[in-house]
Amino acid sequence: MTLPEGVKRREIAGERQLATCGEPVYGEPTDGDWRAWDPSRSKLGAVLSAGVDTGLSSGDRVLYLGAASGTTVGHVADFAGPTYAVEFAPRPVRDLLDVAADRPNLFPLLKDARAPETYAHVVEPVEAVIQDVATRGQAEVALANRQFLEPEGRLIAAIKARSEDVTREPAAVFEDALERLREGYEVLATERLEPYHEDHLGVIARPR
Amino acid sequence: MTDAEEAGWFAGLGATGDADETEWLKRAREAIDSGTASEPANWPERAVGADVVPDAETYYERLHQATVATAGELVREREQADDQQLIHSIRALDDCRRTHNELTERLAEWAGTRDRTAAVEASYVRELADSEPTDPTERRLVSLAERIVELDREADRLEEYVDRTAGTVAPNLTALAGPVLAARLIALAGGLGELAKLPSSTVQLLGAEDALFAHLQGAAPSPKHGVIYTHEYVRGTRGEDRGSAARAVAGKLTIAARVDRYRGEYEPEIEAELDERIGRIRARGDR
């Protein structure tokens, strides 16, 4: 069983799907306190539903990079401990604030994930860094944020090929990104996120 | 590594409960927004150790309150900035014009079944809007025509707003490009600050992203211009010199955007330099 405690496969709206306990965020189907976690709207959701062991545990402290409007980080905060959500663009943070309003353990930060020194005075060391930033240099972002990880912590990253280079083969882009990542991480598992997310690679790694 | 550098966001705020609540939150916002540290630390433990908060639970309550307030304030500030308002207004203007055209066609299509003189023309829409309906179908047609006339008026008012706002947000860019093109460029870049950071080769192709990707994938020639095509100096220059004109216009628009972003004052020299450059490019064909 690789799902973290607090994440379950449940029958919701006639379908067996991932779910967490918390206030609904985006009109997702619910069953009592449980709300469905749609893997096609969430890269972490796709990683978990593929059965990858993320190393995430209930109550973990989490740094989430690229929180966007909070669809995924809301699910994370449902089962994790203190959850720091970094997002650069103001518009999605407007929605992220609504997600944070119902979750006292979710801390929104309007910051640039490429500049960790601008939030290191707020974020404590964490058991997991979850990264979903659609910018060029995704491996560099992961390396720059490695300092937040506890020695036994985990990086769970979704690498988007098209953010690096639209013209190259995704497989080649992924190989380069992994190569770069290995400068600071040991890569434990990778998983293509099709059919939920095209040309995305899920990566689980630990700092070395 | 000094203590000041490595202090958490809560350093200098005083113990919670000491200070006035509003004042505390204001200082916390300032600290979260502009503070830095070279590396993370166990901040909750440190805050408890420094008697800022009695326990970790209170720490997280305070952190939640402060981060939500900070992000909320920053989002409000950034979204209400003049360049963001200009972006929304130019998009609303485009939406109004597009919808106006679609509805004008729909109206002519429908009215044409009952009236041979129906046409996709503003004059026909106005005429219909001013007429007296005699049956239920005509009531709908006349009412629809009235809506279309109003939509056109709204688009005109939006354009006036764009005209006024663009000049305040970016005086130099507006002087060179006109308010509508200036607004479009700012919208495509995502803001005046973002536009000012772009190289002029990117500004030249803003709005031609599809053509550029087709080219990068080897399927098409490289595009010469994006929305700057609407600039008289690009559109009005002969085909073989249009690439040069586009490059010159993009170069000066980029400088104008940077001056607007970092100095904010109108500088007539930029316009004069562009006029002169275009004059020379166009003179090539006269030799």
Coordinates of C-alpha atoms in Angstrom, one line a residue:
Chain A
M1 CA 0.0 0.0 0.0
T2 CA 1.8 3.1 -1.2
L3 CA -0.9 5.8 -0.5
P4 CA -0.1 8.1 2.4
E5 CA -2.5 7.8 5.3
G6 CA -5.3 10.2 4.8
V7 CA -5.5 9.4 1.1
K8 CA -7.9 6.6 0.1
R9 CA -9.4 5.0 -2.9
R10 CA -13.1 5.3 -2.4
E11 CA -16.3 4.8 -4.3
I12 CA -17.5 8.4 -5.1
A13 CA -20.1 9.2 -7.7
G14 CA -20.1 5.6 -8.9
E15 CA -16.4 5.6 -9.5
R16 CA -13.5 4.2 -7.5
Q17 CA -11.1 7.2 -7.1
L18 CA -8.6 8.9 -4.9
A19 CA -10.0 11.1 -2.2
T20 CA -9.0 13.1 0.8
C21 CA -11.0 14.6 3.7
G22 CA -11.6 18.3 3.6
E23 CA -13.7 21.2 2.4
P24 CA -14.5 20.9 -1.4
V25 CA -12.5 23.3 -3.5
Y26 CA -13.5 23.1 -7.2
G27 CA -16.9 21.5 -7.3
E28 CA -15.4 18.0 -7.1
P29 CA -17.7 15.1 -6.2
T30 CA -17.9 14.3 -2.5
D31 CA -19.0 11.5 -0.3
G32 CA -19.5 12.7 3.3
D33 CA -16.2 14.3 4.3
W34 CA -14.3 12.7 1.5
R35 CA -13.7 14.6 -1.8
A36 CA -12.5 13.1 -5.0
W37 CA -9.0 13.9 -6.2
D38 CA -9.0 14.1 -9.9
P39 CA -5.7 12.8 -11.4
S40 CA -6.4 14.7 -14.7
R41 CA -6.4 18.0 -12.8
S42 CA -3.4 17.2 -10.5
K43 CA 0.0 15.8 -11.3
L44 CA 0.5 14.5 -7.8
G45 CA -2.9 12.9 -8.1
A46 CA -1.7 11.2 -11.3
V47 CA 1.5 10.0 -9.6
L48 CA -0.4 8.5 -6.7
S49 CA -3.0 6.8 -8.9
A50 CA -0.2 5.3 -10.9
G51 CA 0.7 3.5 -7.7
V52 CA 4.1 5.2 -7.3
D53 CA 5.5 5.1 -3.8
T54 CA 6.0 8.8 -3.0
G55 CA 7.2 8.4 0.5
L56 CA 4.6 10.9 1.6
S57 CA 3.1 10.3 5.1
S58 CA 0.2 11.8 7.0
G59 CA 1.4 14.8 9.0
D60 CA 4.5 15.5 6.9
R61 CA 5.7 19.0 6.6
V62 CA 5.5 20.0 3.0
L63 CA 6.9 22.7 0.7
Y64 CA 4.8 22.9 -2.4
L65 CA 6.3 24.8 -5.3
G66 CA 4.0 26.0 -8.1
A67 CA 0.8 25.8 -6.0
A68 CA -1.3 27.7 -8.7
S69 CA -4.9 28.0 -7.6
G70 CA -4.5 25.4 -5.0
T71 CA -6.3 22.4 -6.6
T72 CA -3.5 19.9 -5.6
V73 CA -2.1 21.7 -2.5
G74 CA -5.6 21.6 -1.0
H75 CA -5.5 17.8 -1.1
V76 CA -2.0 17.8 0.3
A77 CA -3.0 20.0 3.2
D78 CA -5.9 17.6 3.8
F79 CA -3.6 14.8 4.9
A80 CA -0.2 16.5 5.5
G81 CA 1.0 18.7 8.4
P82 CA 2.2 22.3 7.9
T83 CA 2.1 22.9 4.2
Y84 CA 3.9 25.9 2.6
A85 CA 2.4 26.8 -0.8
V86 CA 4.6 28.9 -3.1
E87 CA 3.1 30.5 -6.2
F88 CA 4.5 33.4 -8.3
A89 CA 1.4 34.6 -10.2
P90 CA -1.1 36.9 -8.4
R91 CA -4.2 35.7 -10.3
P92 CA -4.1 32.0 -9.2
V93 CA -3.1 33.1 -5.6
R94 CA -6.5 34.8 -5.4
D95 CA -8.1 31.3 -5.6
L96 CA -5.4 29.7 -3.5
L97 CA -6.4 32.1 -0.7
D98 CA -9.9 30.6 -0.7
V99 CA -8.4 27.1 -0.4
A100 CA -6.2 28.3 2.5
A101 CA -9.1 30.0 4.3
D102 CA -10.5 26.5 5.2
R103 CA -7.1 25.0 6.0
P104 CA -5.2 26.4 9.0
N105 CA -2.1 24.3 8.1
L106 CA -1.8 25.8 4.6
F107 CA 0.4 28.9 4.3
P108 CA 0.2 30.7 0.9
L109 CA 3.4 32.6 -0.2
L110 CA 3.4 34.9 -3.3
K111 CA 7.0 34.1 -4.1
D112 CA 9.3 33.0 -6.9
A113 CA 10.4 29.3 -6.5
R114 CA 13.6 30.2 -8.3
A115 CA 14.5 32.6 -5.4
P116 CA 14.3 30.4 -2.2
E117 CA 16.1 33.1 -0.1
T118 CA 12.9 35.2 -0.3
Y119 CA 11.0 32.6 1.6
A120 CA 13.6 30.7 3.7
H121 CA 12.8 33.1 6.6
V122 CA 9.3 31.6 6.7
V123 CA 9.6 28.0 5.6
E124 CA 11.0 25.4 8.0
P125 CA 12.8 22.2 7.0
V126 CA 10.3 19.7 5.5
E127 CA 9.8 16.0 4.9
A128 CA 8.6 16.6 1.3
V129 CA 9.1 19.1 -1.5
I130 CA 6.4 18.8 -4.1
Q131 CA 7.2 20.7 -7.3
D132 CA 5.0 21.6 -10.3
V133 CA 6.4 24.7 -11.9
A134 CA 5.9 25.3 -15.6
T135 CA 9.1 27.2 -16.1
R136 CA 12.3 26.5 -17.9
G137 CA 15.0 25.1 -15.7
Q138 CA 12.8 22.8 -13.6
A139 CA 15.8 20.8 -12.4
E140 CA 17.5 24.0 -11.2
V141 CA 14.4 24.9 -9.2
A142 CA 14.5 21.5 -7.5
L143 CA 18.2 21.9 -6.8
A144 CA 17.8 25.4 -5.4
N145 CA 15.1 24.1 -3.0
R146 CA 16.9 21.0 -1.9
Q147 CA 18.1 23.0 1.3
F148 CA 14.5 22.7 2.6
L149 CA 14.5 18.9 2.7
E150 CA 15.3 16.9 5.8
P151 CA 18.1 14.3 5.0
E152 CA 15.5 11.5 4.7
G153 CA 13.0 13.8 2.9
R154 CA 11.5 13.3 -0.6
L155 CA 11.3 15.4 -3.7
I156 CA 8.2 14.7 -5.7
A157 CA 8.4 16.6 -9.0
A158 CA 6.4 16.8 -12.2
I159 CA 8.7 17.7 -15.0
K160 CA 6.9 19.3 -18.0
A161 CA 8.9 18.7 -21.2
R162 CA 7.3 21.6 -23.1
S163 CA 8.4 24.1 -20.5
E164 CA 12.0 23.3 -21.3
D165 CA 12.0 23.1 -25.1
V166 CA 8.9 22.7 -27.3
T167 CA 10.8 21.4 -30.2
R168 CA 12.7 18.5 -28.6
E169 CA 11.6 15.0 -28.0
P170 CA 10.1 14.8 -24.4
A171 CA 12.2 11.7 -23.7
A172 CA 15.5 13.7 -24.4
V173 CA 14.3 16.6 -22.3
F174 CA 13.5 14.3 -19.4
E175 CA 17.0 12.6 -19.7
D176 CA 18.7 16.0 -19.4
A177 CA 16.5 17.1 -16.5
L178 CA 17.3 13.9 -14.6
E179 CA 21.0 14.2 -15.3
R180 CA 20.9 17.7 -13.8
L181 CA 18.8 16.5 -10.9
R182 CA 21.3 13.8 -10.0
E183 CA 23.8 16.6 -9.0
G184 CA 21.9 16.9 -5.8
Y185 CA 19.5 14.1 -5.7
E186 CA 19.3 10.3 -5.9
V187 CA 16.4 9.5 -8.2
L188 CA 14.3 6.7 -6.8
A189 CA 11.5 6.4 -9.3
T190 CA 10.1 8.0 -12.5
E191 CA 6.7 7.6 -14.1
R192 CA 5.2 9.1 -17.2
L193 CA 1.9 10.8 -16.3
E194 CA 0.0 9.8 -19.5
P195 CA -2.9 9.7 -20.1
Y196 CA -3.7 12.3 -17.5
H197 CA -0.9 14.7 -18.4
E198 CA 0.8 14.6 -21.7
D199 CA 4.6 14.9 -21.9
H200 CA 5.0 15.1 -18.1
L201 CA 7.4 12.9 -16.0
G202 CA 6.8 12.3 -12.4
V203 CA 10.0 12.0 -10.4
I204 CA 10.6 10.8 -6.8
A205 CA 14.1 11.6 -5.4
R206 CA 15.9 12.0 -2.1
P207 CA 18.7 14.5 -1.4
R208 CA 22.3 13.2 -1.5
Chain B
M1 CA 26.5 34.5 8.9
T2 CA 25.1 37.1 11.2
D3 CA 22.0 36.8 13.5
A4 CA 20.2 39.5 11.6
E5 CA 20.6 37.6 8.3
E6 CA 19.4 34.4 9.8
A7 CA 16.4 35.8 11.7
G8 CA 12.9 34.3 11.0
W9 CA 10.0 36.4 9.8
F10 CA 8.8 36.8 13.4
A11 CA 12.0 38.5 14.7
G12 CA 11.4 42.1 15.7
L13 CA 7.6 41.6 15.9
G14 CA 7.6 41.3 19.7
A15 CA 5.7 38.7 21.6
T16 CA 2.2 38.1 20.4
G17 CA -0.3 39.8 22.7
D18 CA 2.2 42.6 23.5
A19 CA 1.5 44.7 20.5
D20 CA -1.7 46.1 19.1
E21 CA -3.2 43.3 16.8
T22 CA -3.4 45.4 13.6
E23 CA 0.0 46.9 14.1
W24 CA 1.4 43.3 14.7
L25 CA -0.2 42.0 11.5
K26 CA 1.1 45.0 9.5
R27 CA 4.7 44.4 10.6
A28 CA 4.3 40.7 10.0
R29 CA 3.2 41.4 6.4
E30 CA 6.2 43.6 5.9
A31 CA 8.5 40.9 7.3
I32 CA 7.1 38.1 5.2
D33 CA 7.0 40.2 2.0
S34 CA 10.5 41.7 2.1
G35 CA 12.5 39.5 4.5
T36 CA 15.1 37.0 3.4
A37 CA 17.3 34.2 4.8
S38 CA 20.1 32.2 3.3
E39 CA 18.7 29.0 4.6
P40 CA 15.7 27.6 6.4
A41 CA 15.7 26.8 10.1
N42 CA 13.3 25.3 12.6
W43 CA 11.4 28.5 12.9
P44 CA 8.5 27.2 15.0
E45 CA 11.0 26.0 17.7
R46 CA 13.0 29.2 17.5
A47 CA 9.8 31.3 17.9
V48 CA 8.8 29.4 21.0
G49 CA 12.3 29.6 22.3
A50 CA 12.4 33.3 21.8
D51 CA 9.0 33.6 23.7
V52 CA 7.4 35.1 20.6
V53 CA 4.7 32.5 20.9
P54 CA 3.8 30.2 23.9
D55 CA 3.7 27.0 21.7
A56 CA 3.9 25.6 18.2
E57 CA 0.2 25.5 17.9
T58 CA 0.0 29.3 18.4
Y59 CA 2.9 29.7 16.0
Y60 CA 1.1 28.0 13.2
E61 CA -2.1 30.0 13.9
R62 CA -0.1 33.2 13.7
L63 CA 1.8 32.1 10.6
H64 CA -1.5 31.2 8.9
Q65 CA -3.0 34.6 9.7
A66 CA 0.1 36.5 8.6
T67 CA 0.7 34.6 5.3
V68 CA -2.9 34.8 4.3
A69 CA -3.0 38.5 5.0
T70 CA 0.3 39.1 3.2
A71 CA -0.6 37.2 0.1
G72 CA -4.1 38.8 0.0
E73 CA -2.6 42.3 0.2
L74 CA 0.0 41.6 -2.4
V75 CA -2.5 40.1 -4.8
R76 CA -4.8 43.1 -4.4
E77 CA -2.0 45.5 -5.0
R78 CA -0.6 43.6 -8.1
E79 CA -4.0 43.0 -9.7
Q80 CA -5.3 46.5 -9.2
A81 CA -2.1 48.0 -10.7
D82 CA -2.8 50.3 -13.6
D83 CA -1.2 48.1 -16.2
Q84 CA -3.3 45.1 -15.1
Q85 CA -6.5 47.3 -15.4
L86 CA -5.3 48.2 -18.9
I87 CA -4.9 44.6 -19.8
H88 CA -8.4 43.7 -18.7
S89 CA -9.9 46.7 -20.6
I90 CA -8.2 45.9 -23.9
R91 CA -9.4 42.3 -23.6
A92 CA -12.9 43.4 -22.8
L93 CA -12.8 45.7 -25.8
D94 CA -11.7 42.9 -28.1
D95 CA -14.5 40.6 -26.6
C96 CA -17.1 43.4 -27.2
R97 CA -16.0 43.9 -30.8
R98 CA -15.9 40.2 -31.6
T99 CA -19.3 39.6 -30.0
H100 CA -20.7 42.6 -31.8
N101 CA -19.6 41.2 -35.1
E102 CA -21.0 37.7 -34.4
L103 CA -24.4 39.1 -33.3
T104 CA -24.5 41.4 -36.3
E105 CA -24.1 38.3 -38.5
R106 CA -26.6 36.3 -36.6
L107 CA -29.2 39.2 -36.8
A108 CA -28.7 39.6 -40.5
E109 CA -29.1 35.9 -41.0
W110 CA -32.3 35.8 -39.0
A111 CA -33.8 39.1 -40.2
G112 CA -33.0 38.0 -43.8
T113 CA -35.7 35.4 -43.7
R114 CA -38.3 38.1 -43.3
D115 CA -36.7 41.1 -44.9
R116 CA -34.8 41.0 -48.2
T117 CA -32.9 44.3 -47.3
A118 CA -31.3 42.7 -44.2
A119 CA -27.5 43.2 -44.3
V120 CA -24.4 42.6 -42.1
E121 CA -24.1 46.4 -41.7
A122 CA -24.1 48.8 -38.7
S123 CA -26.6 51.0 -40.6
Y124 CA -29.1 48.1 -40.9
V125 CA -28.8 47.1 -37.3
R126 CA -29.5 50.7 -36.2
E127 CA -32.5 51.0 -38.6
L128 CA -33.9 47.8 -37.2
A129 CA -33.3 48.9 -33.6
D130 CA -35.3 52.1 -34.2
S131 CA -38.2 50.3 -35.8
E132 CA -41.5 49.4 -34.1
P133 CA -42.0 45.6 -33.8
T134 CA -45.4 44.3 -35.0
D135 CA -45.3 40.6 -34.0
P136 CA -43.5 38.4 -31.4
T137 CA -40.6 37.4 -33.7
E138 CA -40.0 41.0 -34.7
R139 CA -40.0 42.0 -31.1
R140 CA -37.0 39.6 -30.6
L141 CA -35.2 40.9 -33.7
V142 CA -35.6 44.6 -32.7
S143 CA -34.6 43.8 -29.1
L144 CA -31.5 42.0 -30.3
A145 CA -30.6 44.9 -32.6
E146 CA -30.9 47.3 -29.7
R147 CA -28.5 45.1 -27.7
I148 CA -26.0 45.1 -30.6
V149 CA -26.1 48.9 -30.9
E150 CA -25.5 49.2 -27.1
L151 CA -22.6 46.7 -27.3
D152 CA -21.1 48.9 -30.0
R153 CA -21.4 51.9 -27.7
E154 CA -19.8 50.0 -24.9
A155 CA -16.9 49.1 -27.1
D156 CA -16.4 52.8 -28.0
R157 CA -16.4 53.7 -24.3
L158 CA -13.9 50.9 -23.6
E159 CA -11.7 52.2 -26.3
E160 CA -11.8 55.7 -24.8
Y161 CA -10.8 54.1 -21.5
V162 CA -7.9 52.3 -23.1
D163 CA -6.9 55.6 -24.8
R164 CA -6.8 57.4 -21.5
T165 CA -5.2 54.6 -19.4
A166 CA -2.5 53.6 -21.9
G167 CA -1.0 57.1 -21.9
T168 CA -0.8 57.2 -18.1
V169 CA 0.6 53.6 -17.8
A170 CA 3.1 53.9 -20.6
P171 CA 3.5 57.4 -22.1
N172 CA 6.4 56.6 -24.4
L173 CA 5.1 53.3 -25.6
T174 CA 1.7 54.9 -26.3
A175 CA 3.3 57.8 -28.2
L176 CA 5.1 55.4 -30.5
A177 CA 2.5 52.6 -30.9
G178 CA -0.8 54.3 -30.2
P179 CA -2.9 53.4 -27.2
V180 CA -4.5 50.2 -28.6
L181 CA -1.3 48.6 -29.8
A182 CA 0.5 49.7 -26.6
A183 CA -2.2 48.0 -24.6
R184 CA -2.1 44.8 -26.7
L185 CA 1.7 44.5 -26.2
I186 CA 1.4 45.0 -22.5
A187 CA -1.4 42.4 -22.4
L188 CA 0.6 39.9 -24.4
A189 CA 3.6 40.3 -22.1
G190 CA 1.4 40.1 -19.0
G191 CA 2.3 43.6 -17.7
L192 CA 4.5 46.6 -18.3
G193 CA 7.3 45.2 -16.1
E194 CA 7.2 42.0 -18.0
L195 CA 7.3 43.8 -21.4
A196 CA 10.2 45.9 -20.2
K197 CA 12.2 42.7 -19.5
L198 CA 11.7 41.2 -23.0
P199 CA 14.4 41.3 -25.6
S200 CA 13.3 43.3 -28.7
S201 CA 13.4 40.1 -30.9
T202 CA 10.6 38.7 -28.7
V203 CA 8.6 42.0 -28.7
Q204 CA 8.8 41.9 -32.6
L205 CA 7.0 38.5 -32.5
L206 CA 4.5 39.0 -29.7
G207 CA 1.2 37.7 -31.0
A208 CA 2.9 35.5 -33.6
E209 CA 3.5 32.6 -31.2
D210 CA 1.7 30.0 -33.4
A211 CA 3.7 30.9 -36.5
L212 CA 6.9 30.9 -34.4
F213 CA 6.3 27.4 -33.1
A214 CA 5.5 26.2 -36.6
H215 CA 8.8 27.6 -37.7
L216 CA 10.7 26.1 -34.8
Q217 CA 9.3 22.7 -35.7
G218 CA 10.6 23.2 -39.3
A219 CA 7.2 23.6 -40.9
A220 CA 7.2 27.3 -41.8
P221 CA 9.3 30.3 -42.6
S222 CA 10.2 32.5 -39.6
P223 CA 7.6 35.1 -38.9
K224 CA 8.7 38.7 -39.3
H225 CA 6.2 40.4 -37.0
G226 CA 3.4 39.8 -34.5
V227 CA 0.8 42.4 -33.5
I228 CA 3.3 45.2 -34.3
Y229 CA 2.1 44.5 -37.9
T230 CA -0.8 47.0 -37.1
H231 CA 1.8 49.7 -36.7
E232 CA 1.8 52.1 -39.7
Y233 CA 5.6 51.9 -40.0
V234 CA 5.4 48.1 -40.4
R235 CA 2.2 47.7 -42.5
G236 CA 3.0 50.7 -44.6
T237 CA 6.5 49.6 -45.6
R238 CA 7.1 47.7 -48.8
G239 CA 7.3 43.9 -48.6
E240 CA 11.0 43.5 -48.9
D241 CA 11.8 46.1 -46.3
R242 CA 9.1 45.1 -43.9
G243 CA 11.3 42.8 -41.9
S244 CA 13.8 45.7 -41.3
A245 CA 10.9 48.0 -40.4
A246 CA 9.5 45.5 -37.9
R247 CA 12.9 45.1 -36.3
A248 CA 13.4 48.9 -36.0
V249 CA 9.8 49.4 -34.6
A250 CA 10.3 46.5 -32.1
G251 CA 13.6 48.0 -31.0
K252 CA 12.2 51.4 -30.2
L253 CA 9.0 50.0 -28.6
T254 CA 11.2 47.9 -26.3
I255 CA 13.2 51.0 -25.3
A256 CA 10.0 53.0 -24.8
A257 CA 8.6 50.2 -22.6
R258 CA 11.8 50.2 -20.5
V259 CA 11.8 54.0 -20.1
D260 CA 8.1 53.9 -19.1
R261 CA 8.8 51.1 -16.6
Y262 CA 11.9 52.6 -15.0
R263 CA 11.6 56.4 -15.5
G264 CA 8.0 56.9 -16.4
E265 CA 8.5 60.3 -18.2
Y266 CA 7.8 61.1 -21.8
E267 CA 10.9 61.4 -23.9
P268 CA 10.3 62.8 -27.4
E269 CA 13.7 61.7 -28.7
I270 CA 12.7 58.0 -29.0
E271 CA 9.9 58.9 -31.4
A272 CA 12.2 61.1 -33.5
E273 CA 14.8 58.4 -33.7
L274 CA 12.2 55.9 -35.0
D275 CA 10.9 58.4 -37.6
E276 CA 14.4 58.9 -38.9
R277 CA 15.2 55.2 -39.0
I278 CA 12.0 54.3 -40.9
G279 CA 12.7 57.2 -43.2
R280 CA 16.1 55.6 -44.1
I281 CA 14.6 52.1 -44.5
R282 CA 11.9 53.4 -46.8
A283 CA 14.4 55.5 -48.8
R284 CA 16.2 52.3 -49.9
G285 CA 13.5 51.6 -52.4
D286 CA 13.7 55.1 -53.9
R287 CA 17.3 54.8 -55.0

